[in-house]
Coordinates of C-alpha atoms in Angstrom, one line a residue:
M1 CA 44.1 45.9 -40.5
A2 CA 44.6 48.5 -43.3
T3 CA 45.6 51.9 -41.9
R4 CA 49.1 53.0 -42.5
P5 CA 51.4 53.6 -39.6
V6 CA 52.1 57.3 -38.7
L7 CA 55.3 59.4 -38.9
L8 CA 54.6 62.3 -36.6
T9 CA 56.6 65.6 -37.1
V10 CA 56.6 68.4 -34.5
E11 CA 58.0 71.8 -35.6
D12 CA 56.8 75.3 -34.7
D13 CA 58.4 76.9 -37.8
P14 CA 55.9 76.5 -40.6
A15 CA 58.5 76.5 -43.4
V16 CA 60.7 73.8 -41.6
S17 CA 57.6 71.8 -40.8
R18 CA 56.5 71.8 -44.5
A19 CA 60.1 70.8 -45.6
V20 CA 60.2 67.9 -43.1
A21 CA 56.8 66.6 -44.2
R22 CA 57.7 67.0 -47.9
D23 CA 60.9 64.9 -47.5
L24 CA 59.2 62.2 -45.5
R25 CA 56.3 61.8 -47.9
R26 CA 58.7 61.6 -50.9
R27 CA 60.4 58.6 -49.3
Y28 CA 57.8 56.9 -47.1
G29 CA 54.4 58.2 -48.4
D30 CA 53.4 54.9 -49.9
T31 CA 53.6 52.9 -46.7
Y32 CA 53.4 55.6 -43.9
R33 CA 51.1 58.5 -43.2
V34 CA 52.8 61.8 -42.3
V35 CA 51.1 63.8 -39.6
R36 CA 52.3 67.4 -38.6
A37 CA 52.0 69.2 -35.3
D38 CA 53.2 72.7 -34.6
S39 CA 53.7 72.4 -30.8
G40 CA 54.4 69.9 -28.1
P41 CA 50.8 69.9 -26.6
D42 CA 49.3 69.5 -30.1
A43 CA 51.6 66.6 -30.8
L44 CA 50.6 64.9 -27.5
A45 CA 46.9 65.4 -28.3
A46 CA 47.5 63.8 -31.8
L47 CA 49.3 60.9 -30.2
R48 CA 46.5 60.3 -27.8
E49 CA 43.9 60.3 -30.6
L50 CA 46.0 57.9 -32.7
T51 CA 46.4 55.5 -29.8
V52 CA 42.7 55.6 -28.9
R53 CA 41.8 54.8 -32.5
G54 CA 44.2 51.9 -32.6
E55 CA 46.5 53.5 -35.1
A56 CA 50.2 52.8 -34.8
T57 CA 52.8 55.6 -34.5
A58 CA 56.2 54.5 -35.9
V59 CA 58.4 57.6 -35.5
V60 CA 58.1 60.9 -33.6
L61 CA 60.5 63.6 -35.0
A62 CA 60.5 66.7 -32.7
D63 CA 62.4 69.9 -32.9
Y64 CA 64.5 70.7 -29.9
R65 CA 63.7 74.4 -29.5
M66 CA 60.0 75.0 -29.3
P67 CA 58.1 77.5 -27.1
G68 CA 56.3 76.1 -24.1
M69 CA 57.7 72.6 -24.4
T70 CA 61.1 71.5 -25.7
G71 CA 61.5 68.5 -28.0
V72 CA 63.1 66.5 -25.2
E73 CA 60.1 67.2 -22.9
L74 CA 57.7 66.1 -25.6
L75 CA 59.6 62.9 -26.4
E76 CA 59.7 62.0 -22.7
Q77 CA 55.9 62.3 -22.4
A78 CA 55.4 60.6 -25.7
M79 CA 57.0 57.4 -24.3
D80 CA 53.9 56.9 -22.1
I81 CA 51.4 57.3 -24.9
A82 CA 53.2 55.5 -27.7
P83 CA 55.9 53.4 -26.0
T84 CA 57.0 51.5 -29.2
A85 CA 57.4 54.6 -31.4
K86 CA 61.0 55.5 -32.3
R87 CA 62.0 59.0 -31.0
V88 CA 64.1 61.4 -33.0
L89 CA 65.3 64.9 -32.0
L90 CA 65.8 67.6 -34.7
T91 CA 68.5 70.0 -33.4
A92 CA 70.9 72.6 -34.6
Y93 CA 74.7 72.1 -34.2
A94 CA 74.8 74.4 -31.1
D95 CA 72.4 72.1 -29.2
T96 CA 74.2 68.8 -29.8
D97 CA 75.2 68.5 -26.2
A98 CA 71.6 68.6 -25.1
A99 CA 70.7 66.0 -27.7
I100 CA 73.5 63.7 -26.5
R101 CA 72.2 64.0 -22.9
A102 CA 68.7 63.3 -24.1
I103 CA 69.8 59.9 -25.5
N104 CA 70.3 58.7 -21.9
E105 CA 67.6 60.8 -20.2
V106 CA 64.6 59.9 -22.4
D107 CA 65.9 56.9 -24.3
L108 CA 66.3 58.9 -27.5
D109 CA 66.8 56.7 -30.5
Y110 CA 68.6 59.3 -32.7
Y111 CA 69.2 63.0 -33.2
L112 CA 69.5 64.7 -36.6
L113 CA 71.2 68.0 -37.3
K114 CA 69.5 70.7 -39.2
P115 CA 69.7 71.3 -42.1
W116 CA 69.7 67.7 -43.4
D117 CA 70.3 68.4 -47.1
P118 CA 70.7 66.2 -49.1
P119 CA 68.1 63.9 -47.4
E120 CA 69.4 60.9 -49.4
E121 CA 72.6 61.1 -47.3
R122 CA 71.7 62.8 -44.0
L123 CA 68.0 61.9 -43.4
Y124 CA 66.8 58.8 -45.2
P125 CA 69.6 56.3 -44.1
V126 CA 68.8 57.0 -40.4
L127 CA 65.1 56.8 -40.8
D128 CA 65.3 53.7 -43.0
E129 CA 67.0 51.9 -40.2
L130 CA 64.6 53.2 -37.5
V131 CA 61.4 52.3 -39.4
E132 CA 62.8 48.9 -40.2
Q133 CA 63.5 48.3 -36.5
W134 CA 60.0 49.4 -35.6
A135 CA 58.3 47.3 -38.3
R136 CA 60.1 44.1 -37.2
N137 CA 58.4 44.3 -33.8
A138 CA 55.2 46.3 -34.5
R139 CA 51.8 44.8 -34.3
P140 CA 49.5 45.6 -37.3
S141 CA 47.0 48.4 -36.7
F142 CA 43.5 47.3 -35.8
E143 CA 40.3 48.7 -37.4
G144 CA 37.5 47.8 -35.1
A145 CA 36.3 48.2 -31.5
T146 CA 38.7 48.0 -28.6
L147 CA 37.3 46.5 -25.4
L148 CA 38.9 47.6 -22.2
G149 CA 38.0 45.8 -19.0
H150 CA 39.1 43.1 -16.5
Q151 CA 39.0 39.5 -17.8
W152 CA 37.1 38.4 -14.7
S153 CA 34.4 41.1 -14.9
A154 CA 30.8 40.1 -15.6
G155 CA 30.3 43.4 -17.4
T156 CA 33.4 42.8 -19.6
Q157 CA 32.1 39.3 -20.4
E158 CA 28.7 40.6 -21.4
L159 CA 30.2 43.2 -23.8
K160 CA 32.6 40.6 -25.2
E161 CA 29.8 38.1 -26.0
F162 CA 27.7 40.8 -27.5
L163 CA 30.4 42.0 -29.9
A164 CA 31.4 38.5 -30.8
R165 CA 27.9 37.2 -31.4
N166 CA 26.9 40.2 -33.5
Q167 CA 30.0 39.8 -35.7
V168 CA 31.4 43.2 -34.7
P169 CA 35.3 43.1 -35.1
Y170 CA 36.9 43.8 -31.8
R171 CA 39.9 43.2 -29.7
H172 CA 40.1 42.7 -25.9
L173 CA 43.4 44.2 -24.8
P174 CA 45.5 42.6 -22.1
A175 CA 46.3 44.8 -19.1
A176 CA 49.8 45.8 -20.4
D177 CA 48.5 47.1 -23.7
A178 CA 45.3 48.5 -22.2
A179 CA 47.2 51.0 -19.9
A180 CA 48.4 53.1 -22.8
V181 CA 45.0 53.2 -24.4
M182 CA 43.4 54.1 -21.1
E183 CA 45.8 56.9 -20.6
A184 CA 45.3 58.2 -24.1
A185 CA 41.5 58.1 -23.7
T186 CA 41.7 59.6 -20.1
L187 CA 39.9 56.5 -18.7
T188 CA 40.1 55.4 -15.1
E189 CA 39.3 52.1 -13.4
A190 CA 35.9 53.5 -12.6
D191 CA 35.1 53.9 -16.3
L192 CA 35.5 50.2 -17.0
P193 CA 34.4 48.3 -18.9
A194 CA 34.8 50.7 -21.8
V195 CA 34.7 50.4 -25.6
V196 CA 36.7 52.5 -27.9
L197 CA 35.2 52.5 -31.4
A198 CA 37.2 52.6 -34.7
D199 CA 36.5 56.3 -35.1
G200 CA 37.9 57.1 -31.6
Q201 CA 34.6 57.4 -29.8
V202 CA 34.9 56.3 -26.2
L203 CA 32.0 54.6 -24.5
R204 CA 32.2 54.3 -20.7
Q205 CA 30.3 51.4 -19.2
P206 CA 27.9 51.3 -22.2
T207 CA 24.6 49.5 -22.2
L208 CA 24.2 46.8 -24.9
R209 CA 21.6 49.1 -26.7
E210 CA 24.1 52.1 -26.7
L211 CA 26.8 49.8 -28.0
A212 CA 24.6 48.4 -30.7
E213 CA 23.6 51.9 -31.9
R214 CA 27.2 53.2 -31.9
C215 CA 28.2 50.0 -33.9
G216 CA 25.6 50.7 -36.6
L217 CA 23.1 48.0 -35.6
A218 CA 19.5 48.9 -35.9
T219 CA 17.6 49.1 -32.6
T220 CA 14.3 50.7 -33.5
A221 CA 11.8 49.8 -36.3
G222 CA 11.8 51.9 -39.4
S223 CA 8.0 51.5 -40.0
A224 CA 4.8 51.2 -38.1
L225 CA 3.3 48.4 -40.2
Y226 CA 4.7 45.0 -41.4
D227 CA 3.2 41.9 -43.0
V228 CA 5.1 39.7 -40.6
V229 CA 7.0 40.4 -37.3
V230 CA 9.4 37.6 -36.3
I231 CA 10.3 37.7 -32.6
G232 CA 13.6 35.9 -32.1
A233 CA 16.6 35.4 -34.4
G234 CA 17.7 31.9 -33.8
P235 CA 17.4 29.2 -36.5
A236 CA 13.6 29.2 -36.3
G237 CA 13.3 33.0 -36.5
L238 CA 15.9 33.3 -39.2
G239 CA 14.1 30.5 -41.2
A240 CA 10.8 32.3 -40.9
A241 CA 12.2 35.7 -41.8
V242 CA 14.1 34.5 -44.9
Y243 CA 11.1 32.5 -46.2
A244 CA 8.6 35.3 -45.5
A245 CA 10.8 38.0 -47.1
S246 CA 11.6 35.8 -50.1
E247 CA 7.9 35.4 -50.7
G248 CA 7.2 39.1 -50.8
L249 CA 6.1 39.8 -47.3
R250 CA 7.5 42.9 -45.6
T251 CA 9.3 41.4 -42.6
L252 CA 10.7 42.7 -39.3
M253 CA 12.9 40.4 -37.3
V254 CA 13.5 41.3 -33.6
E255 CA 16.3 40.0 -31.4
Q256 CA 17.1 41.0 -27.8
E257 CA 20.7 39.7 -27.7
A258 CA 22.3 38.5 -30.9
I259 CA 21.3 36.9 -34.2
G260 CA 21.8 33.2 -34.0
G261 CA 20.1 32.5 -30.7
Q262 CA 21.4 29.7 -28.6
A263 CA 22.5 27.8 -31.7
G264 CA 24.8 30.7 -32.5
Q265 CA 26.9 29.7 -29.4
S266 CA 27.5 26.2 -30.6
S267 CA 31.1 25.5 -31.4
L268 CA 30.2 23.0 -34.1
I269 CA 27.0 21.7 -35.6
E270 CA 27.8 18.5 -37.4
N271 CA 24.4 17.0 -38.3
Y272 CA 22.9 19.9 -40.2
L273 CA 22.1 19.0 -43.8
G274 CA 24.5 20.3 -46.4
F275 CA 27.6 20.8 -44.2
P276 CA 29.5 17.5 -44.3
R277 CA 32.4 18.9 -42.2
G278 CA 30.1 20.7 -39.8
V279 CA 29.5 24.4 -39.3
S280 CA 30.0 26.6 -36.3
G281 CA 26.9 28.2 -34.8
D282 CA 28.1 31.8 -35.4
D283 CA 29.1 31.0 -39.0
L284 CA 25.6 29.5 -39.7
A285 CA 24.0 32.5 -38.1
Q286 CA 26.1 34.9 -40.1
R287 CA 25.2 33.1 -43.4
A288 CA 21.5 33.2 -42.5
R289 CA 21.7 36.9 -41.5
D290 CA 23.4 37.7 -44.9
Q291 CA 20.6 35.8 -46.6
A292 CA 17.9 37.7 -44.7
V293 CA 19.5 41.0 -45.5
R294 CA 19.6 40.1 -49.2
F295 CA 15.8 39.5 -49.1
A296 CA 15.4 42.9 -47.4
V297 CA 14.5 41.7 -43.9
E298 CA 14.7 44.5 -41.4
A299 CA 16.6 43.3 -38.3
L300 CA 16.6 44.9 -34.9
T301 CA 19.1 44.1 -32.1
T302 CA 18.8 44.8 -28.4
A303 CA 15.1 45.3 -28.9
Q304 CA 13.0 43.8 -26.1
V305 CA 9.4 42.8 -26.9
V306 CA 7.1 43.1 -23.8
G307 CA 3.7 42.2 -25.3
V308 CA 1.8 40.9 -28.3
E309 CA -1.9 41.5 -28.6
P310 CA -4.7 41.5 -31.2
R311 CA -6.0 44.8 -32.3
G312 CA -8.7 44.4 -35.0
D313 CA -7.2 42.5 -37.9
G314 CA -3.7 43.4 -36.8
R315 CA -1.3 42.1 -34.2
V316 CA 0.4 44.7 -32.1
V317 CA 4.0 44.1 -30.9
R318 CA 4.9 46.3 -28.0
F319 CA 8.6 47.2 -27.0
S320 CA 10.1 48.0 -23.7
D321 CA 10.9 51.6 -24.8
G322 CA 7.2 52.3 -25.3
S323 CA 7.1 52.0 -29.0
E324 CA 5.0 49.5 -31.0
V325 CA 4.5 48.1 -34.5
T326 CA 1.5 46.4 -36.1
A327 CA 1.7 43.3 -38.2
H328 CA -0.8 41.1 -40.1
A329 CA 0.9 38.1 -38.4
V330 CA 3.5 37.3 -35.8
V331 CA 6.0 34.4 -35.4
L332 CA 7.2 33.7 -31.9
A333 CA 10.7 32.1 -32.1
T334 CA 12.1 33.3 -28.8
G335 CA 13.8 29.9 -28.1
V336 CA 15.1 28.9 -24.7
A337 CA 17.7 30.0 -22.2
W338 CA 20.2 27.8 -20.4
R339 CA 19.0 26.7 -16.9
R340 CA 21.0 28.3 -14.2
L341 CA 23.3 26.1 -12.1
A342 CA 21.8 25.5 -8.6
A343 CA 25.2 25.1 -6.9
T344 CA 26.0 27.4 -4.0
G345 CA 27.9 30.5 -5.2
A346 CA 27.4 29.8 -8.9
D347 CA 25.3 33.0 -9.5
A348 CA 28.0 35.1 -7.9
F349 CA 30.6 34.0 -10.4
A350 CA 28.4 34.2 -13.6
G351 CA 30.6 35.9 -16.2
R352 CA 33.6 35.6 -13.8
G353 CA 34.5 32.0 -14.4
V354 CA 31.0 30.4 -14.7
Y355 CA 29.6 30.6 -18.2
Y356 CA 26.4 29.4 -19.8
G357 CA 26.9 28.0 -23.3
A358 CA 30.2 28.2 -25.1
A359 CA 30.8 30.4 -28.1
Q360 CA 33.9 29.8 -30.2
H361 CA 35.7 33.0 -28.9
E362 CA 35.9 31.5 -25.4
A363 CA 38.1 28.6 -26.4
A364 CA 41.3 30.5 -27.1
G365 CA 41.3 31.9 -23.6
C366 CA 41.5 28.3 -22.2
Q367 CA 44.9 27.6 -23.7
G368 CA 46.8 25.3 -21.4
E369 CA 44.1 25.2 -18.7
D370 CA 42.0 22.5 -17.1
I371 CA 38.4 23.4 -17.6
Y372 CA 35.2 21.8 -16.3
L373 CA 31.9 21.4 -18.2
V374 CA 28.5 20.4 -16.9
G375 CA 26.1 18.6 -19.1
G376 CA 25.6 15.4 -21.1
A377 CA 23.6 16.3 -24.2
N378 CA 24.9 17.1 -27.7
S379 CA 25.6 20.7 -27.0
A380 CA 27.9 19.7 -24.1
G381 CA 29.6 17.1 -26.3
Q382 CA 30.4 19.5 -29.1
A383 CA 31.7 22.1 -26.7
A384 CA 34.0 19.5 -25.0
L385 CA 35.5 18.4 -28.3
H386 CA 36.0 22.0 -29.3
F387 CA 37.6 23.0 -26.0
A388 CA 39.9 20.0 -26.1
K389 CA 41.7 21.6 -29.0
F390 CA 43.0 24.3 -26.6
A391 CA 42.7 23.2 -23.0
D392 CA 45.1 20.7 -21.5
R393 CA 42.2 18.8 -20.0
V394 CA 38.4 19.0 -20.3
V395 CA 36.4 17.4 -17.4
M396 CA 32.8 16.6 -18.3
L397 CA 30.6 16.4 -15.2
V398 CA 27.6 14.2 -16.1
R399 CA 24.6 13.8 -13.8
G400 CA 23.6 10.4 -15.4
G401 CA 25.6 7.2 -15.5
D402 CA 26.2 7.1 -19.3
L403 CA 26.7 9.7 -22.0
R404 CA 24.7 7.5 -24.5
H405 CA 21.5 8.2 -22.6
S406 CA 21.3 11.8 -23.9
M407 CA 24.0 12.2 -26.6
S408 CA 24.3 11.1 -30.2
E409 CA 26.5 8.1 -30.7
Y410 CA 28.9 9.8 -33.1
L411 CA 29.8 12.3 -30.4
V412 CA 30.2 9.7 -27.7
A413 CA 32.6 7.8 -29.9
R414 CA 34.7 10.9 -30.5
I415 CA 34.7 11.9 -26.9
E416 CA 35.9 8.4 -25.9
A417 CA 38.7 8.6 -28.4
Q418 CA 39.9 12.1 -27.2
P419 CA 42.6 11.7 -24.5
R420 CA 42.2 15.2 -23.2
I421 CA 38.5 14.7 -22.2
E422 CA 37.7 13.0 -18.9
V423 CA 34.1 12.0 -18.3
R424 CA 32.9 11.8 -14.7
P425 CA 29.5 10.2 -14.5
R426 CA 27.0 10.7 -11.6
T427 CA 29.0 13.8 -10.5
E428 CA 27.5 17.2 -9.7
V429 CA 28.8 20.7 -8.8
V430 CA 27.5 21.5 -5.3
A431 CA 29.5 24.8 -4.8
A432 CA 31.6 27.4 -6.6
Q433 CA 34.2 29.3 -4.6
G434 CA 36.8 32.0 -5.1
D435 CA 37.9 35.5 -4.4
G436 CA 36.3 37.8 -6.9
R437 CA 36.4 35.1 -9.6
L438 CA 36.0 31.3 -9.8
Q439 CA 38.9 29.5 -8.3
R440 CA 37.5 26.2 -6.9
L441 CA 34.6 23.8 -7.4
V442 CA 33.2 21.4 -4.8
L443 CA 32.1 18.2 -6.6
A444 CA 29.9 15.5 -5.3
D445 CA 30.2 11.9 -6.5
R446 CA 26.7 10.6 -6.1
A447 CA 27.7 7.0 -6.6
A448 CA 30.4 7.0 -4.0
G449 CA 28.7 9.5 -1.7
T450 CA 31.9 11.6 -1.4
E451 CA 32.8 15.2 -2.1
E452 CA 36.1 16.8 -3.2
T453 CA 37.3 20.3 -3.9
V454 CA 39.2 20.9 -7.1
A455 CA 41.0 24.0 -8.5
A456 CA 39.1 25.5 -11.4
S457 CA 39.1 28.8 -13.2
R458 CA 36.4 28.1 -15.8
L459 CA 33.1 26.2 -15.7
F460 CA 30.8 25.9 -18.7
V461 CA 27.2 24.9 -18.1
F462 CA 24.9 23.0 -20.5
I463 CA 22.1 21.7 -18.3
G464 CA 18.9 22.0 -20.3
A465 CA 16.9 25.0 -21.1
S466 CA 13.8 26.9 -20.1
P467 CA 11.4 28.6 -22.6
L468 CA 11.4 32.4 -22.8
T469 CA 7.7 33.0 -22.4
D470 CA 7.2 34.8 -19.1
W471 CA 6.7 38.1 -20.9
L472 CA 3.5 36.8 -22.7
D473 CA 0.1 37.3 -21.1
E474 CA -2.3 34.6 -20.0
S475 CA -4.1 34.5 -23.4
F476 CA -1.1 32.4 -24.7
L477 CA -1.6 28.9 -23.4
R478 CA 1.5 26.9 -22.2
D479 CA 2.2 23.5 -20.9
R480 CA 3.4 22.9 -17.4
H481 CA 7.0 23.7 -18.3
G482 CA 6.1 27.1 -19.9
F483 CA 6.4 25.9 -23.6
L484 CA 3.8 27.4 -25.9
L485 CA 0.9 25.1 -27.0
T486 CA 0.0 25.2 -30.7
G487 CA -2.4 23.6 -33.2
P488 CA -3.6 20.1 -32.1
A489 CA -2.1 20.5 -28.7
L490 CA -4.7 23.2 -28.0
L491 CA -7.6 20.9 -28.6
D492 CA -9.3 19.0 -25.7
Q493 CA -10.1 15.3 -25.7
E494 CA -13.2 16.0 -27.8
R495 CA -11.1 17.8 -30.4
R496 CA -12.5 21.2 -29.5
P497 CA -10.4 24.4 -29.3
P498 CA -10.1 26.3 -26.0
P499 CA -13.1 28.5 -24.9
S500 CA -11.0 31.6 -25.6
W501 CA -10.5 30.7 -29.3
P502 CA -12.6 33.2 -31.3
L503 CA -12.7 31.6 -34.8
N504 CA -15.0 28.9 -36.2
R505 CA -12.0 26.9 -37.4
D506 CA -9.4 24.9 -35.5
P507 CA -5.9 26.5 -34.9
Y508 CA -3.4 25.8 -37.6
H509 CA -0.6 23.4 -36.8
L510 CA 1.9 26.0 -35.5
E511 CA -0.7 28.6 -34.5
S512 CA -0.9 29.6 -30.9
S513 CA -4.0 30.2 -28.8
V514 CA -4.0 33.8 -30.2
P515 CA -5.1 33.6 -33.9
G516 CA -2.5 35.0 -36.3
V517 CA 0.4 34.4 -33.8
F518 CA 2.5 31.4 -34.8
V519 CA 5.2 29.6 -32.9
A520 CA 8.4 27.9 -34.3
G521 CA 11.4 26.3 -32.8
D522 CA 12.4 25.3 -29.3
V523 CA 9.8 27.5 -27.5
R524 CA 7.0 25.4 -29.0
A525 CA 5.7 22.5 -26.8
E526 CA 6.7 19.1 -28.1
S527 CA 9.0 20.5 -30.8
V528 CA 12.1 18.6 -31.8
K529 CA 15.1 20.4 -30.3
R530 CA 17.3 20.4 -33.4
V531 CA 18.6 23.2 -35.7
A532 CA 17.2 21.5 -38.8
S533 CA 13.7 21.1 -37.3
A534 CA 13.7 24.7 -36.1
V535 CA 14.5 26.0 -39.5
G536 CA 11.8 23.8 -41.0
E537 CA 9.2 25.1 -38.5
G538 CA 10.2 28.6 -39.4
A539 CA 9.5 27.9 -43.1
M540 CA 6.3 26.0 -42.3
A541 CA 5.0 29.0 -40.2
V542 CA 5.3 31.2 -43.3
T543 CA 3.1 28.7 -45.3
L544 CA 0.5 28.8 -42.6
I545 CA 0.7 32.6 -42.4
H546 CA -0.2 32.8 -46.1
R547 CA -3.2 30.6 -45.3
Y548 CA -4.2 32.8 -42.4
L549 CA -3.9 36.0 -44.4
E550 CA -6.3 34.6 -47.0
T551 CA -9.0 34.5 -44.3
I552 CA -8.8 38.0 -42.9

């Protein structure tokens, strides 16, 4: 929010152009940036570039007589690119009739006669009034990425979540404001969603990897060898990376989506030690990321790991782009993903009214609405309380008969005391309906045996999670739900390790069925699904890694 607004002057006579710019800088140079153009086409090109980059143009001063395009023609076209800019025509006395006509034809704000000496009497009083009028209604310029795309587009939602969760400053323009930027960037509907970066680069339908690279996020490893590779950047992965790097181990942390993992989407974590007023998931993730960077952890984003395998004393981590790195030890902290809603039509509206999890940035868009939320655990309770600050009504659809069966008591008490939250027990979503976006839900009351259809534009889903382990080969043993077995869970009834175990010792407590590969956080079988325990397991994994490294 720091760039100065622009005063654009358009004059084909170099001497006059320099004189105009000199007088403007003398009076307004501290608060405005003076930009010169020597023709109408050049001025329009400059306006487009400024608009695409999110810079505000306060005033356009154009000479009436210019070859190729008159000042009136220029100011008329400038209205479409920078509609809020004040328009001033510079004209000689002989052309005053044309200037007067232009006031009505192109909504001209003022015309100035040349020469304007002394400027203190004939130039500055006019411009002072115009810039004051402009400043009263102007929005501050924005330094960050501009997201262009329809609100109910799954592609737009994916880019929005990626930017928000990776702490990239951005704005999502409403349709009215997006039209001017689209015209300036020569974008069509077929190009959407698009992202305009702070330097004016335009990305048409970018992939997350392309967007990450253009935003300065690392996507490929800077070395071929590390002491520790941590796969996953949720609380467990961040804990492992921080502790490993702080103890002198060269550490690479790999994340496919955004640092913070599923916990990063939590609106408020109230039971994490050291935060008596609670902390949002993205705030906690950003603090942990800053801490990791301070200890020289190398972090990759949008990097997909497709395999981990032993190779001699090393552990090779293979990526989807064909590259690979070798580490002495690996920590698997890939976490879990929200289970998909089985209701008819729900998949068709994913990102277009049906959302999994709930990051803070979603809440503001629910202002004044009735929203629905599926789930009865702590994550659902925290989200309901957060959304209740914005929405008129939050309806919690709970499969069980009582919130206390799966939610902490302190959350239940707050939900019961919040008049905007309605809890509907034994109720399930059986269908999602709409035309291009979610508009209706069909709800089944299992206790009464009835169904009803309700109007709904947003549904947030928190119905348990599945481990992200499908990409691992069969050498990694799992339980029947897909969670990774570690340590004592790998031993049989006679306390013997599995037949594939190659060492003459038992697996360490967090060690997987592949020696040197440790597991931390929610992806581990029988783990406690809490942020604090995930961080603790990440730290414990590093202690066990030191023990493992002493034996190889």
